[in-house]
Amino acid sequence: MATHLITGAGSGIGAVLAERLAARGDELWLLARDARRAAELRERFPGARTLVGDLGDPTKLSWAFGHQALPVELDSLLHVAGVVELGPVGELPVKAWQDTLNVNLVAPAELTRLMLPSVRLVKGHVVFVNSGAGLRASADWSAYAASKHGLKALADSLRLEEHGNGVRVTSVYPGRTATAMQVKVHQQEGKQYDAGQWIEPESVAKAVLAALDASRDAEITDITVRPGR
């Protein structure tokens, strides 16, 4: 039985991953931003354990975890949570930048730092669900793309640093995926949303599972998933 810590398990890709891993009989630790959300996750995923910590305020994660039981061993740390705020550089306020960078980049870095001893102990795996925006930036996507470009750099550095410890690191770059975030993106773009045009969360989850299930002689470092329709 493997042990996994997942962020963003409340919806979309994170929820599918939690469902698939729970179906295997694996142990789940799910990160929630507050106690109410933690209770909702435990009800949705019976048997799962929760940690409470706000990714929007990464400076307090260490303090928050200091008051909770933590997993001793982690076979995988799955960074799935994310936020998006679109707008041209000339109009995006500093708060939009700070909020985006906190959740999408600084919090994953801090969470990885705090959990790395548990991952190292079993030569586990760190997976960053990035974005196509982590490879290329488009107009109006500056803050989000910057956070995801930074997440790529975080993963690449971590991979080199931890290779000798047996820790594997994978970045997954999905294109537009049919999640609640994509609904918000379409609202900000002023476009009508059609889930059928985009990647199913299940398809991205399968890519993550393929990386986790790779034999120990291989490390799948980067996976790009594009809409196939």
mmCIF file with all atom_site columns, C-alpha atoms in Angstrom, residues 1-199:
data_model
loop_
_atom_site.group_PDB
_atom_site.id
_atom_site.type_symbol
_atom_site.label_atom_id
_atom_site.label_alt_id
_atom_site.label_comp_id
_atom_site.label_asym_id
_atom_site.label_entity_id
_atom_site.label_seq_id
_atom_site.pdbx_PDB_ins_code
_atom_site.Cartn_x
_atom_site.Cartn_y
_atom_site.Cartn_z
_atom_site.occupancy
_atom_site.B_iso_or_equiv
_atom_site.pdbx_formal_charge
_atom_site.auth_seq_id
_atom_site.auth_comp_id
_atom_site.auth_asym_id
_atom_site.auth_atom_id
_atom_site.pdbx_PDB_model_num
ATOM 1   C CA . MET A 1 1   ? 0.000   0.000  0.000   1.00 0.00 ? 1   MET A CA 1
ATOM 2   C CA . ALA A 1 2   ? 1.438   3.317  -1.090  1.00 0.00 ? 2   ALA A CA 1
ATOM 3   C CA . THR A 1 3   ? 0.862   6.654  0.636   1.00 0.00 ? 3   THR A CA 1
ATOM 4   C CA . HIS A 1 4   ? 0.066   9.827  -1.305  1.00 0.00 ? 4   HIS A CA 1
ATOM 5   C CA . LEU A 1 5   ? -0.399  13.484 -0.376  1.00 0.00 ? 5   LEU A CA 1
ATOM 6   C CA . ILE A 1 6   ? -2.579  15.341 -2.883  1.00 0.00 ? 6   ILE A CA 1
ATOM 7   C CA . THR A 1 7   ? -3.384  19.031 -3.218  1.00 0.00 ? 7   THR A CA 1
ATOM 8   C CA . GLY A 1 8   ? -6.466  20.066 -5.155  1.00 0.00 ? 8   GLY A CA 1
ATOM 9   C CA . ALA A 1 9   ? -8.349  16.831 -4.431  1.00 0.00 ? 9   ALA A CA 1
ATOM 10  C CA . GLY A 1 10  ? -11.678 18.618 -4.163  1.00 0.00 ? 10  GLY A CA 1
ATOM 11  C CA . SER A 1 11  ? -12.321 18.796 -7.896  1.00 0.00 ? 11  SER A CA 1
ATOM 12  C CA . GLY A 1 12  ? -11.011 18.154 -11.385 1.00 0.00 ? 12  GLY A CA 1
ATOM 13  C CA . ILE A 1 13  ? -7.759  16.273 -11.887 1.00 0.00 ? 13  ILE A CA 1
ATOM 14  C CA . GLY A 1 14  ? -7.006  16.063 -8.168  1.00 0.00 ? 14  GLY A CA 1
ATOM 15  C CA . ALA A 1 15  ? -10.365 14.481 -7.382  1.00 0.00 ? 15  ALA A CA 1
ATOM 16  C CA . VAL A 1 16  ? -9.935  11.866 -10.117 1.00 0.00 ? 16  VAL A CA 1
ATOM 17  C CA . LEU A 1 17  ? -6.459  11.026 -8.856  1.00 0.00 ? 17  LEU A CA 1
ATOM 18  C CA . ALA A 1 18  ? -7.774  10.631 -5.312  1.00 0.00 ? 18  ALA A CA 1
ATOM 19  C CA . GLU A 1 19  ? -10.546 8.328  -6.561  1.00 0.00 ? 19  GLU A CA 1
ATOM 20  C CA . ARG A 1 20  ? -8.179  6.156  -8.598  1.00 0.00 ? 20  ARG A CA 1
ATOM 21  C CA . LEU A 1 21  ? -5.573  5.839  -5.854  1.00 0.00 ? 21  LEU A CA 1
ATOM 22  C CA . ALA A 1 22  ? -8.203  5.109  -3.210  1.00 0.00 ? 22  ALA A CA 1
ATOM 23  C CA . ALA A 1 23  ? -9.629  2.388  -5.468  1.00 0.00 ? 23  ALA A CA 1
ATOM 24  C CA . ARG A 1 24  ? -6.206  0.725  -5.392  1.00 0.00 ? 24  ARG A CA 1
ATOM 25  C CA . GLY A 1 25  ? -6.351  0.595  -1.616  1.00 0.00 ? 25  GLY A CA 1
ATOM 26  C CA . ASP A 1 26  ? -3.648  3.228  -1.187  1.00 0.00 ? 26  ASP A CA 1
ATOM 27  C CA . GLU A 1 27  ? -3.515  5.614  1.762   1.00 0.00 ? 27  GLU A CA 1
ATOM 28  C CA . LEU A 1 28  ? -4.523  9.200  1.001   1.00 0.00 ? 28  LEU A CA 1
ATOM 29  C CA . TRP A 1 29  ? -3.559  12.411 2.724   1.00 0.00 ? 29  TRP A CA 1
ATOM 30  C CA . LEU A 1 30  ? -5.514  15.330 1.290   1.00 0.00 ? 30  LEU A CA 1
ATOM 31  C CA . LEU A 1 31  ? -4.596  18.969 1.803   1.00 0.00 ? 31  LEU A CA 1
ATOM 32  C CA . ALA A 1 32  ? -7.481  21.308 2.637   1.00 0.00 ? 32  ALA A CA 1
ATOM 33  C CA . ARG A 1 33  ? -7.424  25.057 3.095   1.00 0.00 ? 33  ARG A CA 1
ATOM 34  C CA . ASP A 1 34  ? -9.565  24.966 6.263   1.00 0.00 ? 34  ASP A CA 1
ATOM 35  C CA . ALA A 1 35  ? -11.306 22.602 8.667   1.00 0.00 ? 35  ALA A CA 1
ATOM 36  C CA . ARG A 1 36  ? -14.649 22.769 6.836   1.00 0.00 ? 36  ARG A CA 1
ATOM 37  C CA . ARG A 1 37  ? -13.054 21.773 3.562   1.00 0.00 ? 37  ARG A CA 1
ATOM 38  C CA . ALA A 1 38  ? -11.148 18.996 5.320   1.00 0.00 ? 38  ALA A CA 1
ATOM 39  C CA . ALA A 1 39  ? -14.411 17.562 6.659   1.00 0.00 ? 39  ALA A CA 1
ATOM 40  C CA . GLU A 1 40  ? -15.903 17.646 3.158   1.00 0.00 ? 40  GLU A CA 1
ATOM 41  C CA . LEU A 1 41  ? -12.913 15.756 1.745   1.00 0.00 ? 41  LEU A CA 1
ATOM 42  C CA . ARG A 1 42  ? -13.059 13.087 4.449   1.00 0.00 ? 42  ARG A CA 1
ATOM 43  C CA . GLU A 1 43  ? -16.753 12.588 3.715   1.00 0.00 ? 43  GLU A CA 1
ATOM 44  C CA . ARG A 1 44  ? -16.115 12.314 -0.022  1.00 0.00 ? 44  ARG A CA 1
ATOM 45  C CA . PHE A 1 45  ? -13.106 10.008 0.387   1.00 0.00 ? 45  PHE A CA 1
ATOM 46  C CA . PRO A 1 46  ? -13.815 7.672  3.326   1.00 0.00 ? 46  PRO A CA 1
ATOM 47  C CA . GLY A 1 47  ? -10.637 6.543  5.009   1.00 0.00 ? 47  GLY A CA 1
ATOM 48  C CA . ALA A 1 48  ? -8.595  9.481  3.751   1.00 0.00 ? 48  ALA A CA 1
ATOM 49  C CA . ARG A 1 49  ? -6.679  11.642 6.190   1.00 0.00 ? 49  ARG A CA 1
ATOM 50  C CA . THR A 1 50  ? -6.490  15.393 5.870   1.00 0.00 ? 50  THR A CA 1
ATOM 51  C CA . LEU A 1 51  ? -4.019  18.165 6.512   1.00 0.00 ? 51  LEU A CA 1
ATOM 52  C CA . VAL A 1 52  ? -5.154  21.751 6.886   1.00 0.00 ? 52  VAL A CA 1
ATOM 53  C CA . GLY A 1 53  ? -3.007  24.426 5.291   1.00 0.00 ? 53  GLY A CA 1
ATOM 54  C CA . ASP A 1 54  ? -3.756  27.431 3.113   1.00 0.00 ? 54  ASP A CA 1
ATOM 55  C CA . LEU A 1 55  ? -1.741  27.411 -0.115  1.00 0.00 ? 55  LEU A CA 1
ATOM 56  C CA . GLY A 1 56  ? -2.638  31.059 -0.510  1.00 0.00 ? 56  GLY A CA 1
ATOM 57  C CA . ASP A 1 57  ? -0.475  31.839 2.531   1.00 0.00 ? 57  ASP A CA 1
ATOM 58  C CA . PRO A 1 58  ? 2.576   29.584 2.206   1.00 0.00 ? 58  PRO A CA 1
ATOM 59  C CA . THR A 1 59  ? 4.477   31.386 4.981   1.00 0.00 ? 59  THR A CA 1
ATOM 60  C CA . LYS A 1 60  ? 2.103   29.747 7.499   1.00 0.00 ? 60  LYS A CA 1
ATOM 61  C CA . LEU A 1 61  ? 2.267   26.175 6.202   1.00 0.00 ? 61  LEU A CA 1
ATOM 62  C CA . SER A 1 62  ? 5.138   25.196 8.473   1.00 0.00 ? 62  SER A CA 1
ATOM 63  C CA . TRP A 1 63  ? 3.322   26.574 11.526  1.00 0.00 ? 63  TRP A CA 1
ATOM 64  C CA . ALA A 1 64  ? 0.073   24.867 10.541  1.00 0.00 ? 64  ALA A CA 1
ATOM 65  C CA . PHE A 1 65  ? 1.736   21.497 10.030  1.00 0.00 ? 65  PHE A CA 1
ATOM 66  C CA . GLY A 1 66  ? 3.518   21.840 13.356  1.00 0.00 ? 66  GLY A CA 1
ATOM 67  C CA . HIS A 1 67  ? 0.123   21.398 15.034  1.00 0.00 ? 67  HIS A CA 1
ATOM 68  C CA . GLN A 1 68  ? -0.968  18.321 13.075  1.00 0.00 ? 68  GLN A CA 1
ATOM 69  C CA . ALA A 1 69  ? 0.024   14.714 12.546  1.00 0.00 ? 69  ALA A CA 1
ATOM 70  C CA . LEU A 1 70  ? 2.020   14.281 9.324   1.00 0.00 ? 70  LEU A CA 1
ATOM 71  C CA . PRO A 1 71  ? 2.722   11.243 7.145   1.00 0.00 ? 71  PRO A CA 1
ATOM 72  C CA . VAL A 1 72  ? 5.990   9.577  8.111   1.00 0.00 ? 72  VAL A CA 1
ATOM 73  C CA . GLU A 1 73  ? 6.519   8.095  4.645   1.00 0.00 ? 73  GLU A CA 1
ATOM 74  C CA . LEU A 1 74  ? 5.256   9.463  1.335   1.00 0.00 ? 74  LEU A CA 1
ATOM 75  C CA . ASP A 1 75  ? 5.404   7.440  -1.852  1.00 0.00 ? 75  ASP A CA 1
ATOM 76  C CA . SER A 1 76  ? 4.160   10.461 -3.771  1.00 0.00 ? 76  SER A CA 1
ATOM 77  C CA . LEU A 1 77  ? 3.537   14.152 -3.307  1.00 0.00 ? 77  LEU A CA 1
ATOM 78  C CA . LEU A 1 78  ? 1.065   15.284 -5.964  1.00 0.00 ? 78  LEU A CA 1
ATOM 79  C CA . HIS A 1 79  ? 0.827   19.029 -6.578  1.00 0.00 ? 79  HIS A CA 1
ATOM 80  C CA . VAL A 1 80  ? -2.462  19.532 -8.426  1.00 0.00 ? 80  VAL A CA 1
ATOM 81  C CA . ALA A 1 81  ? -4.062  22.658 -6.924  1.00 0.00 ? 81  ALA A CA 1
ATOM 82  C CA . GLY A 1 82  ? -3.852  25.910 -8.857  1.00 0.00 ? 82  GLY A CA 1
ATOM 83  C CA . VAL A 1 83  ? -5.498  29.259 -9.518  1.00 0.00 ? 83  VAL A CA 1
ATOM 84  C CA . VAL A 1 84  ? -5.753  31.468 -12.582 1.00 0.00 ? 84  VAL A CA 1
ATOM 85  C CA . GLU A 1 85  ? -6.354  35.185 -13.126 1.00 0.00 ? 85  GLU A CA 1
ATOM 86  C CA . LEU A 1 86  ? -6.226  36.488 -16.663 1.00 0.00 ? 86  LEU A CA 1
ATOM 87  C CA . GLY A 1 87  ? -5.536  40.046 -17.806 1.00 0.00 ? 87  GLY A CA 1
ATOM 88  C CA . PRO A 1 88  ? -3.023  42.166 -19.673 1.00 0.00 ? 88  PRO A CA 1
ATOM 89  C CA . VAL A 1 89  ? 0.164   43.159 -17.883 1.00 0.00 ? 89  VAL A CA 1
ATOM 90  C CA . GLY A 1 90  ? -0.947  46.778 -18.014 1.00 0.00 ? 90  GLY A CA 1
ATOM 91  C CA . GLU A 1 91  ? -4.044  46.007 -15.951 1.00 0.00 ? 91  GLU A CA 1
ATOM 92  C CA . LEU A 1 92  ? -3.224  43.117 -13.602 1.00 0.00 ? 92  LEU A CA 1
ATOM 93  C CA . PRO A 1 93  ? -2.919  44.417 -10.008 1.00 0.00 ? 93  PRO A CA 1
ATOM 94  C CA . VAL A 1 94  ? -0.097  43.279 -7.775  1.00 0.00 ? 94  VAL A CA 1
ATOM 95  C CA . LYS A 1 95  ? -2.534  41.241 -5.650  1.00 0.00 ? 95  LYS A CA 1
ATOM 96  C CA . ALA A 1 96  ? -3.373  39.067 -8.667  1.00 0.00 ? 96  ALA A CA 1
ATOM 97  C CA . TRP A 1 97  ? 0.325   38.407 -9.166  1.00 0.00 ? 97  TRP A CA 1
ATOM 98  C CA . GLN A 1 98  ? 0.916   37.653 -5.498  1.00 0.00 ? 98  GLN A CA 1
ATOM 99  C CA . ASP A 1 99  ? -2.088  35.347 -5.158  1.00 0.00 ? 99  ASP A CA 1
ATOM 100 C CA . THR A 1 100 ? -1.200  33.434 -8.322  1.00 0.00 ? 100 THR A CA 1
ATOM 101 C CA . LEU A 1 101 ? 2.457   33.027 -7.460  1.00 0.00 ? 101 LEU A CA 1
ATOM 102 C CA . ASN A 1 102 ? 1.662   32.005 -3.874  1.00 0.00 ? 102 ASN A CA 1
ATOM 103 C CA . VAL A 1 103 ? -0.689  29.165 -4.801  1.00 0.00 ? 103 VAL A CA 1
ATOM 104 C CA . ASN A 1 104 ? 0.943   28.002 -8.032  1.00 0.00 ? 104 ASN A CA 1
ATOM 105 C CA . LEU A 1 105 ? 4.635   28.313 -7.165  1.00 0.00 ? 105 LEU A CA 1
ATOM 106 C CA . VAL A 1 106 ? 5.649   29.374 -3.659  1.00 0.00 ? 106 VAL A CA 1
ATOM 107 C CA . ALA A 1 107 ? 3.295   26.965 -1.876  1.00 0.00 ? 107 ALA A CA 1
ATOM 108 C CA . PRO A 1 108 ? 4.409   23.936 -3.929  1.00 0.00 ? 108 PRO A CA 1
ATOM 109 C CA . ALA A 1 109 ? 8.021   24.841 -3.146  1.00 0.00 ? 109 ALA A CA 1
ATOM 110 C CA . GLU A 1 110 ? 7.310   25.160 0.570   1.00 0.00 ? 110 GLU A CA 1
ATOM 111 C CA . LEU A 1 111 ? 5.141   22.041 0.713   1.00 0.00 ? 111 LEU A CA 1
ATOM 112 C CA . THR A 1 112 ? 7.862   20.090 -1.060  1.00 0.00 ? 112 THR A CA 1
ATOM 113 C CA . ARG A 1 113 ? 10.461  21.370 1.402   1.00 0.00 ? 113 ARG A CA 1
ATOM 114 C CA . LEU A 1 114 ? 8.340   20.321 4.361   1.00 0.00 ? 114 LEU A CA 1
ATOM 115 C CA . MET A 1 115 ? 7.481   16.884 2.969   1.00 0.00 ? 115 MET A CA 1
ATOM 116 C CA . LEU A 1 116 ? 10.790  16.017 1.342   1.00 0.00 ? 116 LEU A CA 1
ATOM 117 C CA . PRO A 1 117 ? 12.145  14.022 4.309   1.00 0.00 ? 117 PRO A CA 1
ATOM 118 C CA . SER A 1 118 ? 9.075   11.762 4.122   1.00 0.00 ? 118 SER A CA 1
ATOM 119 C CA . VAL A 1 119 ? 9.509   11.362 0.355   1.00 0.00 ? 119 VAL A CA 1
ATOM 120 C CA . ARG A 1 120 ? 13.228  10.646 0.642   1.00 0.00 ? 120 ARG A CA 1
ATOM 121 C CA . LEU A 1 121 ? 12.615  7.975  3.261   1.00 0.00 ? 121 LEU A CA 1
ATOM 122 C CA . VAL A 1 122 ? 10.934  5.688  0.710   1.00 0.00 ? 122 VAL A CA 1
ATOM 123 C CA . LYS A 1 123 ? 12.577  7.076  -2.451  1.00 0.00 ? 123 LYS A CA 1
ATOM 124 C CA . GLY A 1 124 ? 9.234   8.478  -3.482  1.00 0.00 ? 124 GLY A CA 1
ATOM 125 C CA . HIS A 1 125 ? 7.933   10.652 -6.275  1.00 0.00 ? 125 HIS A CA 1
ATOM 126 C CA . VAL A 1 126 ? 7.037   14.328 -6.590  1.00 0.00 ? 126 VAL A CA 1
ATOM 127 C CA . VAL A 1 127 ? 4.607   15.220 -9.364  1.00 0.00 ? 127 VAL A CA 1
ATOM 128 C CA . PHE A 1 128 ? 3.815   18.761 -10.445 1.00 0.00 ? 128 PHE A CA 1
ATOM 129 C CA . VAL A 1 129 ? 0.685   19.162 -12.549 1.00 0.00 ? 129 VAL A CA 1
ATOM 130 C CA . ASN A 1 130 ? 1.846   22.151 -14.545 1.00 0.00 ? 130 ASN A CA 1
ATOM 131 C CA . SER A 1 131 ? 0.176   23.521 -17.700 1.00 0.00 ? 131 SER A CA 1
ATOM 132 C CA . GLY A 1 132 ? 0.812   24.170 -21.343 1.00 0.00 ? 132 GLY A CA 1
ATOM 133 C CA . ALA A 1 133 ? 1.280   27.738 -20.103 1.00 0.00 ? 133 ALA A CA 1
ATOM 134 C CA . GLY A 1 134 ? 4.381   26.496 -18.317 1.00 0.00 ? 134 GLY A CA 1
ATOM 135 C CA . LEU A 1 135 ? 5.994   25.987 -21.712 1.00 0.00 ? 135 LEU A CA 1
ATOM 136 C CA . ARG A 1 136 ? 4.668   29.009 -23.610 1.00 0.00 ? 136 ARG A CA 1
ATOM 137 C CA . ALA A 1 137 ? 3.002   32.270 -22.606 1.00 0.00 ? 137 ALA A CA 1
ATOM 138 C CA . SER A 1 138 ? 0.096   33.903 -24.410 1.00 0.00 ? 138 SER A CA 1
ATOM 139 C CA . ALA A 1 139 ? -1.362  37.384 -24.238 1.00 0.00 ? 139 ALA A CA 1
ATOM 140 C CA . ASP A 1 140 ? -3.365  37.987 -21.037 1.00 0.00 ? 140 ASP A CA 1
ATOM 141 C CA . TRP A 1 141 ? -1.810  34.921 -19.363 1.00 0.00 ? 141 TRP A CA 1
ATOM 142 C CA . SER A 1 142 ? 1.294   36.599 -17.901 1.00 0.00 ? 142 SER A CA 1
ATOM 143 C CA . ALA A 1 143 ? 0.780   35.923 -14.183 1.00 0.00 ? 143 ALA A CA 1
ATOM 144 C CA . TYR A 1 144 ? -0.407  32.353 -14.647 1.00 0.00 ? 144 TYR A CA 1
ATOM 145 C CA . ALA A 1 145 ? 2.267   31.528 -17.221 1.00 0.00 ? 145 ALA A CA 1
ATOM 146 C CA . ALA A 1 146 ? 4.976   33.081 -15.050 1.00 0.00 ? 146 ALA A CA 1
ATOM 147 C CA . SER A 1 147 ? 3.883   30.927 -12.108 1.00 0.00 ? 147 SER A CA 1
ATOM 148 C CA . LYS A 1 148 ? 3.903   27.801 -14.258 1.00 0.00 ? 148 LYS A CA 1
ATOM 149 C CA . HIS A 1 149 ? 7.261   28.614 -15.892 1.00 0.00 ? 149 HIS A CA 1
ATOM 150 C CA . GLY A 1 150 ? 8.573   28.966 -12.347 1.00 0.00 ? 150 GLY A CA 1
ATOM 151 C CA . LEU A 1 151 ? 7.022   25.628 -11.411 1.00 0.00 ? 151 LEU A CA 1
ATOM 152 C CA . LYS A 1 152 ? 8.907   23.991 -14.280 1.00 0.00 ? 152 LYS A CA 1
ATOM 153 C CA . ALA A 1 153 ? 12.153  25.473 -12.962 1.00 0.00 ? 153 ALA A CA 1
ATOM 154 C CA . LEU A 1 154 ? 11.316  24.226 -9.461  1.00 0.00 ? 154 LEU A CA 1
ATOM 155 C CA . ALA A 1 155 ? 10.741  20.701 -10.753 1.00 0.00 ? 155 ALA A CA 1
ATOM 156 C CA . ASP A 1 156 ? 13.854  20.679 -12.922 1.00 0.00 ? 156 ASP A CA 1
ATOM 157 C CA . SER A 1 157 ? 16.068  21.849 -10.051 1.00 0.00 ? 157 SER A CA 1
ATOM 158 C CA . LEU A 1 158 ? 14.482  19.430 -7.581  1.00 0.00 ? 158 LEU A CA 1
ATOM 159 C CA . ARG A 1 159 ? 15.043  16.521 -9.970  1.00 0.00 ? 159 ARG A CA 1
ATOM 160 C CA . LEU A 1 160 ? 18.761  17.213 -10.203 1.00 0.00 ? 160 LEU A CA 1
ATOM 161 C CA . GLU A 1 161 ? 19.092  17.786 -6.471  1.00 0.00 ? 161 GLU A CA 1
ATOM 162 C CA . GLU A 1 162 ? 17.233  14.649 -5.401  1.00 0.00 ? 162 GLU A CA 1
ATOM 163 C CA . HIS A 1 163 ? 18.316  12.146 -8.035  1.00 0.00 ? 163 HIS A CA 1
ATOM 164 C CA . GLY A 1 164 ? 21.023  10.812 -5.735  1.00 0.00 ? 164 GLY A CA 1
ATOM 165 C CA . ASN A 1 165 ? 18.413  10.258 -3.032  1.00 0.00 ? 165 ASN A CA 1
ATOM 166 C CA . GLY A 1 166 ? 16.303  8.100  -5.341  1.00 0.00 ? 166 GLY A CA 1
ATOM 167 C CA . VAL A 1 167 ? 13.488  10.658 -5.528  1.00 0.00 ? 167 VAL A CA 1
ATOM 168 C CA . ARG A 1 168 ? 11.765  10.897 -8.904  1.00 0.00 ? 168 ARG A CA 1
ATOM 169 C CA . VAL A 1 169 ? 10.278  14.171 -10.171 1.00 0.00 ? 169 VAL A CA 1
ATOM 170 C CA . THR A 1 170 ? 7.725   14.549 -12.960 1.00 0.00 ? 170 THR A CA 1
ATOM 171 C CA . SER A 1 171 ? 6.101   17.579 -14.553 1.00 0.00 ? 171 SER A CA 1
ATOM 172 C CA . VAL A 1 172 ? 2.810   17.092 -16.411 1.00 0.00 ? 172 VAL A CA 1
ATOM 173 C CA . TYR A 1 173 ? 1.764   19.785 -18.882 1.00 0.00 ? 173 TYR A CA 1
ATOM 174 C CA . PRO A 1 174 ? -1.938  19.472 -19.723 1.00 0.00 ? 174 PRO A CA 1
ATOM 175 C CA . GLY A 1 175 ? -3.612  21.581 -22.365 1.00 0.00 ? 175 GLY A CA 1
ATOM 176 C CA . ARG A 1 176 ? -7.064  22.950 -21.654 1.00 0.00 ? 176 ARG A CA 1
ATOM 177 C CA . THR A 1 177 ? -8.884  20.461 -19.424 1.00 0.00 ? 177 THR A CA 1
ATOM 178 C CA . ALA A 1 178 ? -12.587 20.266 -18.620 1.00 0.00 ? 178 ALA A CA 1
ATOM 179 C CA . THR A 1 179 ? -12.453 21.452 -15.008 1.00 0.00 ? 179 THR A CA 1
ATOM 180 C CA . ALA A 1 180 ? -13.942 24.235 -12.915 1.00 0.00 ? 180 ALA A CA 1
ATOM 181 C CA . MET A 1 181 ? -10.818 26.290 -13.641 1.00 0.00 ? 181 MET A CA 1
ATOM 182 C CA . GLN A 1 182 ? -11.549 26.080 -17.362 1.00 0.00 ? 182 GLN A CA 1
ATOM 183 C CA . VAL A 1 183 ? -15.061 27.374 -16.738 1.00 0.00 ? 183 VAL A CA 1
ATOM 184 C CA . LYS A 1 184 ? -13.545 30.404 -15.006 1.00 0.00 ? 184 LYS A CA 1
ATOM 185 C CA . VAL A 1 185 ? -11.045 30.906 -17.838 1.00 0.00 ? 185 VAL A CA 1
ATOM 186 C CA . HIS A 1 186 ? -13.843 30.975 -20.394 1.00 0.00 ? 186 HIS A CA 1
ATOM 187 C CA . GLN A 1 187 ? -15.764 33.478 -18.271 1.00 0.00 ? 187 GLN A CA 1
ATOM 188 C CA . GLN A 1 188 ? -12.703 35.735 -18.134 1.00 0.00 ? 188 GLN A CA 1
ATOM 189 C CA . GLU A 1 189 ? -12.190 35.340 -21.858 1.00 0.00 ? 189 GLU A CA 1
ATOM 190 C CA . GLY A 1 190 ? -15.841 36.104 -22.551 1.00 0.00 ? 190 GLY A CA 1
ATOM 191 C CA . LYS A 1 191 ? -16.287 32.805 -24.393 1.00 0.00 ? 191 LYS A CA 1
ATOM 192 C CA . GLN A 1 192 ? -18.928 30.099 -24.184 1.00 0.00 ? 192 GLN A CA 1
ATOM 193 C CA . TYR A 1 193 ? -17.702 26.969 -22.438 1.00 0.00 ? 193 TYR A CA 1
ATOM 194 C CA . ASP A 1 194 ? -18.103 23.533 -24.002 1.00 0.00 ? 194 ASP A CA 1
ATOM 195 C CA . ALA A 1 195 ? -16.532 20.779 -21.910 1.00 0.00 ? 195 ALA A CA 1
ATOM 196 C CA . GLY A 1 196 ? -16.622 18.429 -24.874 1.00 0.00 ? 196 GLY A CA 1
ATOM 197 C CA . GLN A 1 197 ? -13.897 20.418 -26.610 1.00 0.00 ? 197 GLN A CA 1
ATOM 198 C CA . TRP A 1 198 ? -11.308 19.812 -23.942 1.00 0.00 ? 198 TRP A CA 1
ATOM 199 C CA . ILE A 1 199 ? -9.303  17.062 -22.251 1.00 0.00 ? 199 ILE A CA 1
#
